Amino acid sequence: MDLSLKAPPSPPPAPGRSARPLLGPSWFAAVMGTGIVANAAVSLPWIVPGLRMAATVIWVGAGCLLLVLAARYLRQGVIRAHAADPVTAQFFGAPPMALLTVGAGALLLGEDVIGPDAAVAVDWALWLTGAALGLATACTVPYLMVTRHRFSPEAAFGGWLMPVVPPMVAAATGAFLVPHAPAGQARLTLMLGCYAMLGLGLVATLLILAMIYSRLVHHDVPSGATVPTVWIGLGALAQSVTALGALASVAPSALPAPYARGTEVLALLGGIAVWGFAMLWLALAVGLTVRTIRAGLPFAPTWWSFIFPMGACVTATATLAARTGSTPLSWTTMALYMVLVLSWAVVAGRSLLHALHSSSGSGSGRRPV
């Protein structure tokens, strides 16, 4: 199964125009990963001098990268061609999650740069756009999989989670906007909508994880560019824990008292149970990755599948640490964040080299990257 994440063949460029590699939607995972490195810094249990300033710079970088990628991708005019490809279509979930991640960073870090009012306005704009695109992706891509795409029994891979995770990210980041929504029906609607999106994403995630696990135990062990996508399962599970905690924190402003207290219980007991399952998936992902590195792991955009899931794991663990006051969870959060930053530096460096090589390379046709 080819998971190089290349787009379907495109017509040759017009005479006189230089050939440029096509950009696939999977590259928006670079924005997701960069953005969550910044956002996760805010959730850490202990203050690290200078970290907030560094995180703000990284968030600005993620925002600039989002603008560049969005402009180039839309200019290509290849959305229909990518939707027709059964692998590339899965990564339509990356652009909405990139929007949501940068939008959340506007509230968490952007106030220091653009002021509080502008930060709220930016987050509303990016959240509404990202949530709408995420819901569209979560409905459209599975529909295409059922009606148009055809898959072999061993085709399931972590990328299948990408279309259904955006609603969970929208639920987690939407919690930040609940206090900024008008009190009354508007705030209640936002709160209930976030819980509905959380349920949509979590149930779909569990169904797909079962298919991925079945593929892993019944067919050949994945190799090459497929392996990093196993980590997406960790991100989906951890994101649900983060969403539960974030929504419980703002529930008293939107829900009646008995239900608000219930969200606190769900955030802790449900969150720690899902977190335990996420740790199991993390162990599996690490084992498969180490095995593949020994055999040779070629660089591909799927390397960004390491970053956002690890970042989600940081925020999930930090959420539980803050809710329980657990010292082991606090230390675990700090350790995971250090691994996240190191991994991000490696993947970002390799991506930059890949981009420079693609830009300077010559070819007779347009090849997707």
XYZ file of C-alpha atoms in Angstrom:
369
model
C 0.000 0.000 0.000
C 1.585 3.287 -1.121
C 1.382 5.931 1.555
C 3.788 8.453 0.138
C 0.846 10.868 0.281
C 1.226 11.937 -3.271
C -1.683 13.509 -5.057
C -3.171 12.014 -8.219
C -1.352 12.809 -11.478
C -1.984 16.289 -12.802
C -1.756 17.701 -16.305
C 1.650 19.076 -17.303
C 2.135 22.795 -16.763
C 1.467 25.243 -19.519
C 4.422 26.033 -21.833
C 6.721 28.641 -20.410
C 5.678 27.999 -16.794
C 8.076 26.338 -14.392
C 7.051 23.023 -12.942
C 6.397 23.101 -9.212
C 5.589 20.167 -6.952
C 1.960 19.918 -5.934
C 1.169 20.500 -2.291
C -0.937 17.870 -0.529
C -3.295 18.622 2.393
C -1.120 16.468 4.652
C 1.358 19.334 4.892
C -1.131 21.300 7.006
C -0.119 18.890 9.764
C 3.034 21.031 9.992
C 0.822 23.911 11.159
C -0.974 21.614 13.601
C 2.285 20.339 15.047
C 3.932 23.749 15.277
C 0.821 25.300 16.779
C 0.404 22.674 19.473
C 4.049 23.040 20.545
C 3.136 26.655 21.338
C -0.285 25.969 22.859
C 0.885 23.083 25.024
C 3.444 25.350 26.692
C 0.583 27.254 28.318
C -0.839 24.075 29.871
C 2.346 23.009 31.689
C 1.978 22.622 35.462
C 5.069 24.721 36.239
C 6.250 28.038 34.834
C 9.475 27.886 32.837
C 11.207 31.282 32.443
C 11.141 32.506 28.854
C 8.947 29.670 27.637
C 5.860 31.806 27.068
C 7.798 34.244 24.891
C 9.265 31.373 22.887
C 5.819 29.794 22.557
C 4.418 33.098 21.285
C 7.088 33.274 18.592
C 6.308 29.700 17.570
C 2.586 30.515 17.420
C 3.283 33.472 15.133
C 5.344 31.144 12.953
C 2.462 28.658 12.821
C 0.091 31.432 11.757
C 2.413 32.575 8.979
C 2.882 29.002 7.791
C -0.902 28.551 7.720
C -1.301 31.581 5.473
C 1.434 30.420 3.091
C 0.142 26.849 2.820
C -3.501 27.923 2.439
C -2.666 30.406 -0.326
C -0.560 27.918 -2.256
C -2.947 25.005 -1.814
C -6.025 26.938 -2.941
C -4.126 28.349 -5.908
C -3.409 24.832 -7.181
C -7.096 24.068 -7.762
C -6.698 20.344 -7.067
C -9.318 19.760 -4.368
C -11.461 17.542 -6.612
C -8.459 15.493 -7.684
C -7.362 15.025 -4.082
C -10.889 14.033 -3.042
C -10.817 11.293 -5.664
C -7.659 9.782 -4.203
C -8.483 7.341 -1.350
C -5.299 8.159 0.606
C -4.914 11.889 -0.003
C -8.590 12.521 0.810
C -8.060 11.301 4.378
C -5.808 14.267 5.055
C -8.500 16.837 4.349
C -8.849 16.795 8.130
C -5.500 18.558 8.501
C -6.493 22.055 7.226
C -9.425 22.521 9.643
C -7.318 21.308 12.562
C -4.600 23.740 11.533
C -7.140 26.581 11.650
C -8.425 25.477 15.054
C -4.940 25.129 16.527
C -3.780 28.561 15.410
C -7.091 30.047 16.551
C -6.708 28.585 20.043
C -3.202 30.008 20.176
C -4.642 33.453 19.514
C -6.493 33.306 22.843
C -3.751 31.501 24.755
C -0.789 33.520 23.470
C -1.942 36.113 20.950
C -3.098 38.656 23.514
C 0.552 39.559 24.078
C 0.935 40.367 20.379
C -2.376 41.682 19.042
C -4.321 42.560 22.193
C -7.248 40.781 23.868
C -10.064 42.023 21.630
C -8.262 41.147 18.409
C -7.249 37.784 19.864
C -10.881 36.899 20.574
C -11.949 38.069 17.109
C -9.224 36.028 15.401
C -10.123 32.939 17.388
C -13.824 33.277 16.580
C -13.061 33.594 12.878
C -10.648 30.662 12.778
C -12.765 28.495 15.066
C -15.986 28.983 13.103
C -14.177 28.273 9.823
C -12.278 25.297 11.222
C -15.310 23.786 12.944
C -17.424 24.104 9.781
C -14.705 22.571 7.596
C -14.087 19.865 10.187
C -17.730 18.838 10.259
C -17.832 18.864 6.468
C -14.740 16.656 6.339
C -16.078 14.275 8.988
C -19.223 13.753 6.904
C -17.864 13.935 3.360
C -14.752 11.761 3.519
C -16.501 8.730 5.084
C -19.238 9.140 2.468
C -16.627 9.052 -0.300
C -15.035 6.007 1.308
C -18.369 4.180 1.269
C -19.603 5.206 -2.171
C -16.546 5.851 -4.374
C -13.296 4.647 -2.884
C -12.473 0.969 -2.728
C -10.147 -0.587 -0.165
C -8.508 -3.958 0.324
C -8.951 -5.732 3.705
C -5.504 -4.558 4.852
C -5.994 -0.928 3.801
C -6.936 0.538 7.199
C -4.262 2.897 8.552
C -3.993 5.781 10.984
C -4.823 8.330 8.313
C -8.438 7.147 8.418
C -8.715 9.001 11.730
C -7.818 12.362 10.226
C -11.286 13.212 8.846
C -13.106 12.472 12.125
C -10.707 14.066 14.632
C -11.386 17.744 13.685
C -14.747 17.851 15.541
C -12.949 16.762 18.726
C -10.348 19.492 18.231
C -13.217 21.930 17.657
C -14.793 20.775 20.926
C -11.571 21.297 22.896
C -10.781 24.687 21.371
C -14.410 25.793 21.392
C -14.346 25.568 25.193
C -12.029 28.599 25.234
C -14.717 30.637 23.483
C -17.609 29.655 25.765
C -16.928 32.515 28.243
C -16.777 34.929 25.294
C -20.166 33.862 23.889
C -23.238 35.890 24.899
C -24.821 34.493 28.058
C -28.015 32.514 27.592
C -28.999 30.473 24.573
C -25.918 31.369 22.505
C -23.525 30.158 25.202
C -25.620 27.067 25.905
C -25.763 26.215 22.197
C -21.994 26.521 21.876
C -21.480 24.323 24.934
C -23.864 21.611 23.768
C -22.462 21.790 20.253
C -18.962 21.184 21.588
C -20.122 18.107 23.509
C -21.915 16.830 20.410
C -18.760 17.254 18.332
C -16.756 15.509 21.028
C -19.136 12.547 20.902
C -19.046 12.473 17.098
C -15.286 12.350 17.004
C -14.747 9.987 19.931
C -17.200 7.299 18.836
C -15.932 7.438 15.249
C -12.364 7.231 16.566
C -13.094 4.089 18.566
C -14.688 2.430 15.530
C -11.709 3.241 13.319
C -9.171 2.230 15.961
C -10.824 -1.199 16.025
C -10.336 -1.477 12.249
C -6.724 -0.328 12.492
C -5.972 -2.827 15.261
C -7.597 -5.589 13.233
C -5.369 -4.685 10.278
C -2.276 -4.697 12.510
C -2.884 -8.176 13.920
C -4.294 -9.858 10.788
C -2.000 -8.512 8.068
C 1.623 -7.579 7.510
C 3.193 -5.160 9.961
C 3.102 -1.618 8.495
C 6.353 -0.179 7.253
C 7.790 2.994 5.806
C 5.606 6.114 5.688
C 2.611 4.217 7.095
C 4.110 3.765 10.548
C 3.974 7.408 11.751
C 0.217 7.452 11.097
C -0.243 4.914 13.910
C 0.451 7.831 16.255
C -2.719 9.583 15.085
C -4.664 7.186 17.291
C -2.824 8.598 20.314
C -3.738 12.117 19.255
C -7.408 11.283 18.836
C -7.665 9.656 22.263
C -5.676 12.368 24.035
C -7.684 15.111 22.348
C -10.877 13.710 23.864
C -9.324 13.918 27.341
C -8.287 17.522 26.707
C -11.784 18.359 25.455
C -13.468 16.805 28.495
C -11.281 18.825 30.832
C -11.625 22.097 28.919
C -15.414 21.817 28.693
C -15.747 20.935 32.385
C -13.803 24.079 33.297
C -16.302 26.366 31.562
C -19.460 24.313 32.173
C -20.619 26.350 35.224
C -21.063 29.401 32.991
C -23.325 27.563 30.552
C -25.032 24.590 32.261
C -27.270 24.283 35.350
C -25.421 23.363 38.540
C -26.153 19.593 38.657
C -24.970 19.071 35.097
C -21.952 21.315 35.540
C -20.855 19.169 38.492
C -21.416 16.093 36.348
C -19.005 17.385 33.734
C -16.328 17.589 36.446
C -16.822 13.926 37.284
C -16.804 12.942 33.612
C -13.653 14.961 32.966
C -11.764 13.169 35.740
C -13.061 9.599 35.703
C -13.755 9.406 31.981
C -10.611 11.330 31.207
C -8.276 9.129 33.214
C -9.828 5.981 31.730
C -9.325 7.192 28.150
C -5.849 8.443 29.075
C -4.951 4.924 30.194
C -6.013 3.552 26.812
C -4.016 6.317 25.142
C -0.901 5.181 27.029
C -1.444 1.666 25.680
C -1.651 3.059 22.150
C 1.453 5.160 22.823
C 3.396 2.038 23.803
C 2.255 0.275 20.637
C 3.147 3.263 18.461
C 6.594 3.598 20.041
C 7.307 -0.102 19.550
C 6.313 -0.044 15.887
C 8.285 3.149 15.285
C 11.491 1.840 16.869
C 11.134 -1.355 14.848
C 10.765 0.649 11.640
C 13.637 3.028 12.406
C 15.949 0.027 12.667
C 14.838 -1.084 9.197
C 14.926 2.442 7.783
C 12.263 5.142 8.064
C 12.203 7.424 5.003
C 11.112 11.023 5.430
C 7.544 11.856 4.357
C 4.880 14.378 5.384
C 3.545 11.634 7.661
C 6.423 12.399 10.031
C 4.245 15.256 11.284
C 1.942 12.516 12.602
C 4.420 12.210 15.477
C 3.991 15.807 16.612
C 0.344 16.789 17.047
C -0.549 13.497 18.806
C 2.342 13.975 21.231
C 1.198 17.550 21.809
C -2.341 16.354 22.475
C -0.880 13.848 24.920
C 0.857 16.716 26.733
C -2.337 18.770 27.039
C -4.359 15.732 28.127
C -1.873 14.817 30.846
C -1.633 18.449 31.946
C -5.422 18.626 32.177
C -5.552 15.604 34.471
C -2.599 16.866 36.515
C -4.303 20.222 37.095
C -7.599 18.562 37.992
C -6.104 16.075 40.459
C -2.986 17.825 41.749
C -1.059 14.632 40.985
C 2.707 15.124 41.125
C 3.457 12.038 38.955
C 1.131 13.381 36.265
C 2.805 16.794 36.496
C 6.258 15.298 35.991
C 4.915 13.151 33.175
C 3.558 16.286 31.500
C 6.944 18.006 31.650
C 8.746 14.922 30.321
C 6.294 14.548 27.444
C 6.678 18.217 26.554
C 10.451 17.896 26.340
C 10.025 14.930 24.003
C 7.519 16.971 21.996
C 9.892 19.901 21.528
C 12.785 17.651 20.536
C 10.616 15.723 18.063
C 9.251 18.944 16.582
C 12.768 20.304 16.059
C 13.801 17.146 14.206
C 10.704 16.949 12.007
C 10.672 20.690 11.280
C 14.322 20.540 10.265
C 13.763 17.602 7.934
C 10.687 19.300 6.452
C 12.654 22.473 5.762
C 15.368 20.496 3.982
C 12.695 18.665 1.991
C 11.045 21.956 0.999
C 14.366 23.470 -0.087
C 15.196 20.375 -2.098
C 11.777 20.365 -3.773
C 12.021 24.056 -4.638
C 15.488 23.764 -6.116
C 14.918 20.444 -7.876
C 14.154 20.293 -11.552
C 11.700 18.066 -13.348
C 9.644 17.836 -16.454
C 6.312 17.419 -14.707
C 4.493 18.541 -11.619
C 4.949 16.075 -8.802
C 3.037 16.232 -5.543
C 4.895 16.428 -2.244
